[in-house]
Short mmCIF file of C-alpha atoms in Angstrom, two decimals:
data_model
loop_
_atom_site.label_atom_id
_atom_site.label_comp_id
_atom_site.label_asym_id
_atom_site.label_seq_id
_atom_site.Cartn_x
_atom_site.Cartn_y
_atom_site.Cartn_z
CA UNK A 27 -13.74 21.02 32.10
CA UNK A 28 -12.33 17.58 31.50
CA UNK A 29 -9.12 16.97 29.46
CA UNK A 30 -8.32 13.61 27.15
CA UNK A 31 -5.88 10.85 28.65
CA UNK A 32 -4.65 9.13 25.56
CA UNK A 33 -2.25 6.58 27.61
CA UNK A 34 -4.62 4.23 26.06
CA UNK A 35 -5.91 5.05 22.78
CA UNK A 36 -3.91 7.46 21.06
CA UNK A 37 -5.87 9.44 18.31
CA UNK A 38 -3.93 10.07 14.92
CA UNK A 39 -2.67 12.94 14.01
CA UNK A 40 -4.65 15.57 12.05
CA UNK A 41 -3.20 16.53 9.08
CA UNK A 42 -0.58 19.71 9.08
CA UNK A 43 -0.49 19.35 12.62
CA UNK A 44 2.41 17.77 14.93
CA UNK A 45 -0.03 15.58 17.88
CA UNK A 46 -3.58 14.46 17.11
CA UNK A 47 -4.40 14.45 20.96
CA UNK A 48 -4.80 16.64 24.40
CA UNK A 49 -2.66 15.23 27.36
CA UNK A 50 -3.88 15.67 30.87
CA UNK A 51 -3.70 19.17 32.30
CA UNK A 52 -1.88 18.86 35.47
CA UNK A 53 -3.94 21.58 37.04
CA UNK A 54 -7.28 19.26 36.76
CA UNK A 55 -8.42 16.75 38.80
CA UNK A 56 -10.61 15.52 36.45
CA UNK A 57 -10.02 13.51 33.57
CA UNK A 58 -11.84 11.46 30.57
CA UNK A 59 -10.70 8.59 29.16
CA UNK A 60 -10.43 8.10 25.52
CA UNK A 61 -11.30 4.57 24.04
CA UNK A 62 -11.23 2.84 20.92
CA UNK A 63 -15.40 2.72 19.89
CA UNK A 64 -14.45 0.44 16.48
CA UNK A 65 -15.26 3.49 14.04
CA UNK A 66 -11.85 3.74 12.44
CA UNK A 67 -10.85 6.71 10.04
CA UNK A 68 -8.43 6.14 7.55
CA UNK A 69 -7.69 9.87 7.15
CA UNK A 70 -7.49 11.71 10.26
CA UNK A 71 -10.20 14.89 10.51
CA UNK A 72 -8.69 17.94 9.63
CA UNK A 73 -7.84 20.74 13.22
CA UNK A 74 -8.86 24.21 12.34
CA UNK A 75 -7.32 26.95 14.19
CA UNK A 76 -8.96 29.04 16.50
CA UNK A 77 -7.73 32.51 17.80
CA UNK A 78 -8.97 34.29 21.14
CA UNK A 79 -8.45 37.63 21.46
CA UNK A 80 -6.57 38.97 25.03
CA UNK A 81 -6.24 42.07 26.35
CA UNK A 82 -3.20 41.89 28.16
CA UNK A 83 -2.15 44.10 31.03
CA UNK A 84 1.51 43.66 30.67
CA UNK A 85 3.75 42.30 27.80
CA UNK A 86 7.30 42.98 28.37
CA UNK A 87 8.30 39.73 30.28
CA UNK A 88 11.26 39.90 32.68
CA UNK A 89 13.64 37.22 32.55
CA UNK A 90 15.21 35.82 36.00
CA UNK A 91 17.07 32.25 34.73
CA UNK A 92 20.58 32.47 34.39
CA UNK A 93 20.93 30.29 31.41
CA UNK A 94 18.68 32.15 28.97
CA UNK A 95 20.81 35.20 27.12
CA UNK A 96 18.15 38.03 27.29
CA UNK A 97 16.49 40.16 30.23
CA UNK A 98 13.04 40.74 28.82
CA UNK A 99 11.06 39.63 25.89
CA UNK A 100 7.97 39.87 24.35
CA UNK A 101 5.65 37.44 22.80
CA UNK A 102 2.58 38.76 20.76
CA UNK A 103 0.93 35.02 20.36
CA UNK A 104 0.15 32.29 23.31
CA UNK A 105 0.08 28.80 21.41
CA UNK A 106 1.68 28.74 18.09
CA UNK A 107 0.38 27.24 14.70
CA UNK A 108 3.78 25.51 13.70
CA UNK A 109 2.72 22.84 15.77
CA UNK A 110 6.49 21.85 16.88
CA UNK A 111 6.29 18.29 18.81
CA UNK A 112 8.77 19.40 20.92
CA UNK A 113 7.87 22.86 22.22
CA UNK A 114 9.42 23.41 25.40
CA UNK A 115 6.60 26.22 25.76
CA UNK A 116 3.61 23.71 25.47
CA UNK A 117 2.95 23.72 29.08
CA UNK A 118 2.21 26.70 29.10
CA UNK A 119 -0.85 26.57 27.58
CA UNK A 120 -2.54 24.50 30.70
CA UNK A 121 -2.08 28.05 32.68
CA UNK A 122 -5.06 28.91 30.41
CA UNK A 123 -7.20 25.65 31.12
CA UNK A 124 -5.91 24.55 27.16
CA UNK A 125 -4.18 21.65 26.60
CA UNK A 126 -0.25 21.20 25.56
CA UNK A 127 -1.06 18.59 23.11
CA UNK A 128 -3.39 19.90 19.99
CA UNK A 129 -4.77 22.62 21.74
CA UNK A 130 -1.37 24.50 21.89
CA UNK A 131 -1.22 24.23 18.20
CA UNK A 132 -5.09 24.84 16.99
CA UNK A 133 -6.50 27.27 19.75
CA UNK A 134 -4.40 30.26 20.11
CA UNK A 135 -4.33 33.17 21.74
CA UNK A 136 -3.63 36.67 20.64
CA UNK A 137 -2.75 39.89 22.26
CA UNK A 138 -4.52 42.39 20.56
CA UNK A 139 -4.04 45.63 22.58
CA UNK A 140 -0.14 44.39 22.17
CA UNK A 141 1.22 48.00 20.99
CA UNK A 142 -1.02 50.23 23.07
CA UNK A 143 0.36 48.52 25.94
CA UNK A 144 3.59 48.24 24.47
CA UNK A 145 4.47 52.19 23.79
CA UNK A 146 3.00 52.99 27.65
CA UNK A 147 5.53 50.64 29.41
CA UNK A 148 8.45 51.81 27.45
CA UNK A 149 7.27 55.25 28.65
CA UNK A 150 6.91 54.65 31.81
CA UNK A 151 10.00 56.38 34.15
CA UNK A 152 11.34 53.95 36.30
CA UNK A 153 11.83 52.03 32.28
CA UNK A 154 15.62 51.11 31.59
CA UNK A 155 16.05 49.92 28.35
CA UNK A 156 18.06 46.74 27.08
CA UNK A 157 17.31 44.76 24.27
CA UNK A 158 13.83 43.14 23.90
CA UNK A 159 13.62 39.49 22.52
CA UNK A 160 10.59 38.86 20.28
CA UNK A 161 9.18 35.73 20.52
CA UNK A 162 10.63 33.71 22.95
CA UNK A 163 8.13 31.30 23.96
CA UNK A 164 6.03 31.21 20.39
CA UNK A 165 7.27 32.36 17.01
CA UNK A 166 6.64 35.83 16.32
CA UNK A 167 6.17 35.26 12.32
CA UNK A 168 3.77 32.04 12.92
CA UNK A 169 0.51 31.50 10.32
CA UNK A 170 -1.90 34.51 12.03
CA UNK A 171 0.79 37.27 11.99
CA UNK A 172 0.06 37.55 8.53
CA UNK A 173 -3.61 38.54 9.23
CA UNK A 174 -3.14 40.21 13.07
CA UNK A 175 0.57 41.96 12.36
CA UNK A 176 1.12 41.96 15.86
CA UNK A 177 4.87 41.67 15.57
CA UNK A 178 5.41 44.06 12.46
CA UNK A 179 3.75 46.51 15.24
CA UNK A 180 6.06 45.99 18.05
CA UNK A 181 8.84 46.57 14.98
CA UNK A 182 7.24 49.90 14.17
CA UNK A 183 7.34 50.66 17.68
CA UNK A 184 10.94 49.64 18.40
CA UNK A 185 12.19 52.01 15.10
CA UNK A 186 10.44 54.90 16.23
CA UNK A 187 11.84 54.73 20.13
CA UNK A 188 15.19 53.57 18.76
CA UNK A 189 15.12 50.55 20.92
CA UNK A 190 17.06 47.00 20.39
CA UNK A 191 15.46 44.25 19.88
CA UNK A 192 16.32 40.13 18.68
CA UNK A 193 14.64 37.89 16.90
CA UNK A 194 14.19 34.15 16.66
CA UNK A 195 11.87 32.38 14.41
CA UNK A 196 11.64 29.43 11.79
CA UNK A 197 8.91 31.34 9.99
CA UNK A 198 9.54 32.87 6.75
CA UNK A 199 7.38 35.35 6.99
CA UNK A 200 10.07 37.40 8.38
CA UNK A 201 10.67 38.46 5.24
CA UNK A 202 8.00 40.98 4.89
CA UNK A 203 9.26 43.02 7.25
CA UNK A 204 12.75 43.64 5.58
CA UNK A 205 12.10 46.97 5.58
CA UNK A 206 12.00 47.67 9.37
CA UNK A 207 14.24 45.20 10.02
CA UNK A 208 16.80 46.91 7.33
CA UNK A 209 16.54 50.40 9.22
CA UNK A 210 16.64 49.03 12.43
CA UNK A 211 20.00 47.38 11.42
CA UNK A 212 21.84 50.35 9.96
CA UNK A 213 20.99 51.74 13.50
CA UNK A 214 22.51 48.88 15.67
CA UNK A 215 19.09 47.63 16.96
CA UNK A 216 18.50 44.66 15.96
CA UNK A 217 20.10 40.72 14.82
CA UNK A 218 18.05 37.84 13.69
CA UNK A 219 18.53 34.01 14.26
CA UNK A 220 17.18 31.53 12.15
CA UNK A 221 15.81 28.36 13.61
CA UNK A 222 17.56 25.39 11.94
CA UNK A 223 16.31 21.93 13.19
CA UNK A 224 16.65 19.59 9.97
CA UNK A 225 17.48 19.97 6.11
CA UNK A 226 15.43 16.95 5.76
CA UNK A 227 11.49 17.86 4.45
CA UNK A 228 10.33 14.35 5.66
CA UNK A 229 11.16 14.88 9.29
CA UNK A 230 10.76 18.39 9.19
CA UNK A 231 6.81 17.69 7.85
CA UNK A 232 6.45 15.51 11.40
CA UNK A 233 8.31 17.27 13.61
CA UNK A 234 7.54 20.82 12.77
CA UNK A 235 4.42 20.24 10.60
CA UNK A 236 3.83 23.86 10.26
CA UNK A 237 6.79 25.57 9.40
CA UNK A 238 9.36 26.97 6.50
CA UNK A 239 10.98 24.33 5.20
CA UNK A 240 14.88 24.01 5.85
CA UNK A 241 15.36 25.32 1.97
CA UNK A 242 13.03 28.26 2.86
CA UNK A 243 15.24 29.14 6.08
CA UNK A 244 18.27 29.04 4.65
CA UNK A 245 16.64 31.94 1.98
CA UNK A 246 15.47 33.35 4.42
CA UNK A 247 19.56 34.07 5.89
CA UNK A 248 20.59 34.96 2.43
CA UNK A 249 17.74 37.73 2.34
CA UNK A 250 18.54 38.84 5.49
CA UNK A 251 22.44 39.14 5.23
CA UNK A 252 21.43 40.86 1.58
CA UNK A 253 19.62 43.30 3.03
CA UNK A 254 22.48 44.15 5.49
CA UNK A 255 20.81 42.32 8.33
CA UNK A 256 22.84 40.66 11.34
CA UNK A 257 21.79 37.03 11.10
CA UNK A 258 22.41 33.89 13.20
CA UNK A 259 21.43 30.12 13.70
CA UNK A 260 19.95 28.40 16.47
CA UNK A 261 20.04 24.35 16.29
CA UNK A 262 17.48 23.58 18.61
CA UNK A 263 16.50 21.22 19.59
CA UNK A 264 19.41 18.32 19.01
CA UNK A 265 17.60 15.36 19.63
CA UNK A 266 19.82 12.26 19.67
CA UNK A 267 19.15 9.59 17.26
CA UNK A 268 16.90 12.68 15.25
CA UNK A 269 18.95 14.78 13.82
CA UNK A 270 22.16 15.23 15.69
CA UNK A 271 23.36 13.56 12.42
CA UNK A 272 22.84 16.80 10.61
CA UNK A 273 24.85 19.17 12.87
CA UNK A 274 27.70 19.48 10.22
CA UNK A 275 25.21 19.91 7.18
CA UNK A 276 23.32 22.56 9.00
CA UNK A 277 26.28 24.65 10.00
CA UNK A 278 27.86 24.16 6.49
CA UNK A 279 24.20 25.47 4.48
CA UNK A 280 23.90 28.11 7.23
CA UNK A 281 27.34 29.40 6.56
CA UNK A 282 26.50 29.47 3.13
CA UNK A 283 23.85 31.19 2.75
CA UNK A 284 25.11 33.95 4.85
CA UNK A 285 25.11 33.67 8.79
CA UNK A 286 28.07 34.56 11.09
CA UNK A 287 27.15 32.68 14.45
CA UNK A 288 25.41 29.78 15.30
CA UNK A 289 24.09 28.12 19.06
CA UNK A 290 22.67 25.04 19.61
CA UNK A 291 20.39 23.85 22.62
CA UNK A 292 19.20 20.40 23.70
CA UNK A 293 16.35 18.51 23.66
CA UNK A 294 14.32 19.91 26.57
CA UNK A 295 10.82 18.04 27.74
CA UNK A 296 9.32 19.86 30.37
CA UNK A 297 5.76 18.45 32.03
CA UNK A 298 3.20 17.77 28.85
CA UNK A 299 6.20 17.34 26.57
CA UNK A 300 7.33 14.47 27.30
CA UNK A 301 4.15 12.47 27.07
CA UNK A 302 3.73 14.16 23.40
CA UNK A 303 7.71 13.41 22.75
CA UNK A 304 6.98 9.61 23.52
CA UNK A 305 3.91 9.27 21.44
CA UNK A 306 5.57 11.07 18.46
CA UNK A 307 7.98 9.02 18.81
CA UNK A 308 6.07 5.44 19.31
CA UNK A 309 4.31 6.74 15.85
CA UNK A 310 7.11 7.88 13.47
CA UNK A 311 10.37 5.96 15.09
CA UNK A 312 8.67 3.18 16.91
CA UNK A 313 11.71 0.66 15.79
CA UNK A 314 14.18 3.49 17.24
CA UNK A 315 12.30 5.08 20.04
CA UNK A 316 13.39 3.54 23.55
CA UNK A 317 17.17 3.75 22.36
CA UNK A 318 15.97 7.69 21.23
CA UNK A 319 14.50 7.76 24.73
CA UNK A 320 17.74 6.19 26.12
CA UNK A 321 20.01 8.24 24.81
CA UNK A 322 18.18 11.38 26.38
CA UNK A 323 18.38 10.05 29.61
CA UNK A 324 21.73 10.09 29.37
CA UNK A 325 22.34 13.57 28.56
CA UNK A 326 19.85 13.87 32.53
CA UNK A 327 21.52 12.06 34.24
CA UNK A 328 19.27 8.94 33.96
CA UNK A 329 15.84 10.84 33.45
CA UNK A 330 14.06 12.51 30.40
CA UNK A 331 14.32 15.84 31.72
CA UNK A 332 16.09 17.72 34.50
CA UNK A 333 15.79 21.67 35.14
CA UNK A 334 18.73 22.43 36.46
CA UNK A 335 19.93 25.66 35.10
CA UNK A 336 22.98 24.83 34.95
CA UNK A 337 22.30 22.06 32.33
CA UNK A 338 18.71 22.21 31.12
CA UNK A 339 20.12 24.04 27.92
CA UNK A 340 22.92 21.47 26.95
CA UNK A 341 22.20 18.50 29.19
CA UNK A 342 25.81 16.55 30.75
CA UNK A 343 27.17 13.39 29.97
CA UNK A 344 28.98 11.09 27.28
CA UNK A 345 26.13 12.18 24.74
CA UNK A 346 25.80 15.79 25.73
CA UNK A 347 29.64 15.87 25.65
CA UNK A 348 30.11 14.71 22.22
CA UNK A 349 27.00 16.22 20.52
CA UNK A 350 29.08 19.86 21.84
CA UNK A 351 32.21 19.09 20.45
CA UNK A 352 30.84 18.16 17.13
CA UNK A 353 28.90 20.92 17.02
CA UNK A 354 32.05 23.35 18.30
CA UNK A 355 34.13 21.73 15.46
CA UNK A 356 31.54 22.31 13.02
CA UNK A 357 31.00 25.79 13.95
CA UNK A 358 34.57 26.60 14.04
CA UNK A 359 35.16 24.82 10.60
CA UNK A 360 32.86 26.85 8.46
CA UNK A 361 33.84 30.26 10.12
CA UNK A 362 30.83 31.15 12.74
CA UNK A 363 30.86 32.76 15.92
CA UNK A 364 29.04 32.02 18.71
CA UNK A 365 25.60 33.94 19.08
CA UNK A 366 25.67 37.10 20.98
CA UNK A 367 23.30 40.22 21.67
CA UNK A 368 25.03 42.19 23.63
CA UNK A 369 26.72 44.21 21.43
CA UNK A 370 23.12 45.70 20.46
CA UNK A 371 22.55 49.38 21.00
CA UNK A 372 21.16 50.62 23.67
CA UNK A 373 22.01 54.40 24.17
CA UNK A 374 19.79 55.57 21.17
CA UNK A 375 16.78 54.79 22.68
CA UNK A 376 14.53 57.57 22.88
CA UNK A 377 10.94 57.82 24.40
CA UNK A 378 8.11 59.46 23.65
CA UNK A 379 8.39 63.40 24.59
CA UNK A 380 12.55 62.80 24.81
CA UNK A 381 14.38 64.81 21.93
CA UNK A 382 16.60 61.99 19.70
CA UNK A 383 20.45 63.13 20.31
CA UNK A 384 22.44 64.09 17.08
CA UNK A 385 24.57 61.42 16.69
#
């Protein structure tokens, strides 16, 4: 199977969707070469999405880096429909002889027998429980969920063994689960952080093609808090020269509306990404991208992308250094904390056949 090179024809972007091409997979030796044949299209064809069903054998993931803030997570989708140009999971997709680039975003993959497998690994004895982070590869509340309710599932399943569990998404879909997510609150199980990128629908409808808009997000947190819901922000990415501008006006709305912490993360372009990162760029900033480009470098010391552990998340140097203390200032200024899960409940879980204590 043969996978597009578009180093020298890049194909335009379908419609709703953040790349309009397929870069290499670095696990094939093969590769075809995409060239301009003089039949131009004004109007890109439309992508429709494709889902393949998986029966997995596991799906609690253990976590092993030092610089992510959980020890296991789940994630009911492999690809994910809000078609994020900068997905630091993209490469993950070539692991399944799919593409980073459009495939990631149009041919997905979904875990049906997700609960089943779920309820028998959280039974299992040699099981000790901490909290469980849903979604930390792919959104958990992307387009399908609405059809497959994978993730409502594994929500039904953490209420009813009493077990924690976080959240992140930028999907306001989220919302239909108040009702778990209410319960499992009152109990201690659960908080909630909202992805906030950019306030601004223009560059949100490029670089996130797919998602709630930042007016829809920020509902989202007032919902949430309403509904007596522990809720939080995540900047990520900052992307120099993108919207770093907005750090302030994100932490100000966010405050707002009703969250009490806020993180932020750095641009991070692993393999695939940043091929896709240099072609979004050369097609929505192409006056802006090499300083862009520049100014990433200099938060690698000198490359695009370095994955250190110890400063993959927040990248060093003059840029990395300021971008933190504007974003400390800001978060200080409008009264939020820094995220934190570790104040999540864990003695209340209960497995299946195990009698729920009193209190």
């Amino acid at each position: 199977m043969g996978h597009a090179d578009f180093s020298s024809a890049q194909q335009a972007t379908p419609t709703g969707r953040g790349t309009g091409y397929n870069p290499h997979n670095r696990f094939h030796g093969e590769r075809i070469i995409a060239v301009d044949d003089g039949w131009e299209r004004d109007t890109p064809a439309a992508r429709l999405t494709e889902v393949r069903h998986e029966h997995a054998k596991t799906v609690i993931s253990r976590n092993r880096s030092p610089d992510v803030p959980f020890e296991q997570s789940i994630n009911p989708y492999r690809g994910c429909e809000h078609g994020c140009i900068y997905c630091f999971a993209r490469p993950s997709h070539a692991y399944w002889d799919l593409s980073p680039g459009i495939d990631f975003e149009t041919r997905l993959i979904a875990k049906v027998n997700l609960c089943e497998v779920l309820e028998r690994e959280l039974c299992a004895p040699s099981y000790r429980c901490s909290p469980i982070a849903l979604g930390s590869n792919t959104d958990p509340y992307q387009p399908i969920e609405r059809e497959l309710k994978l993730t409502r599932g594994v929500l039904e399943i953490m209420l009813r063994y009493r077990h924690p569990v976080t959240i992140v998404t930028k999907g306001a879909m989220i919302l239909r689960d108040l009702d778990l997510l209410a319960e499992l609150a009152q109990l201690g199980l659960v908080k909630v952080f909202i992805s906030m990128t950019t306030l601004d629908d223009e560059l949100k409808r490029t670089l996130e093609p797919r998602a709630a808009s930042g007016a829809a997000r920020l509902r989202v947190i007032a919902r949430l808090r309403e509904a007596g819901i522990p809720v939080g922000v995540l900047c990520a990415p900052i992307i120099p020269m993108i919207n770093d501008s907005e750090i302030d006006a994100l932490l100000k709305a966010s405050a707002e509306a009703g969250a009490t912490s806020a993180g932020w993360v750095m641009l991070r372009l692993p393999h695939e990404v940043v091929e896709l990162f240099e072609h979004w760029l050369a097609e929505h900033y192409p006056l802006r991208a090499n300083h862009v480009l520049n100014m990433i470098r200099d938060t690698r010391a000198g490359e695009l992308y370095n994955a250190d552990f110890s400063q993959r998340m927040r990248g060093t140097g003059q840029v990395a250094q300021i971008i933190k203390q504007r974003f400390d200032l800001a978060r200080r200024r409008y009264g939020l904390v820094s995220n934190d899960r570790s104040t999540l409940r864990c003695d209340l879980f209960a497995p299946a056949g195990q009698q729920l204590g009193l209190f």
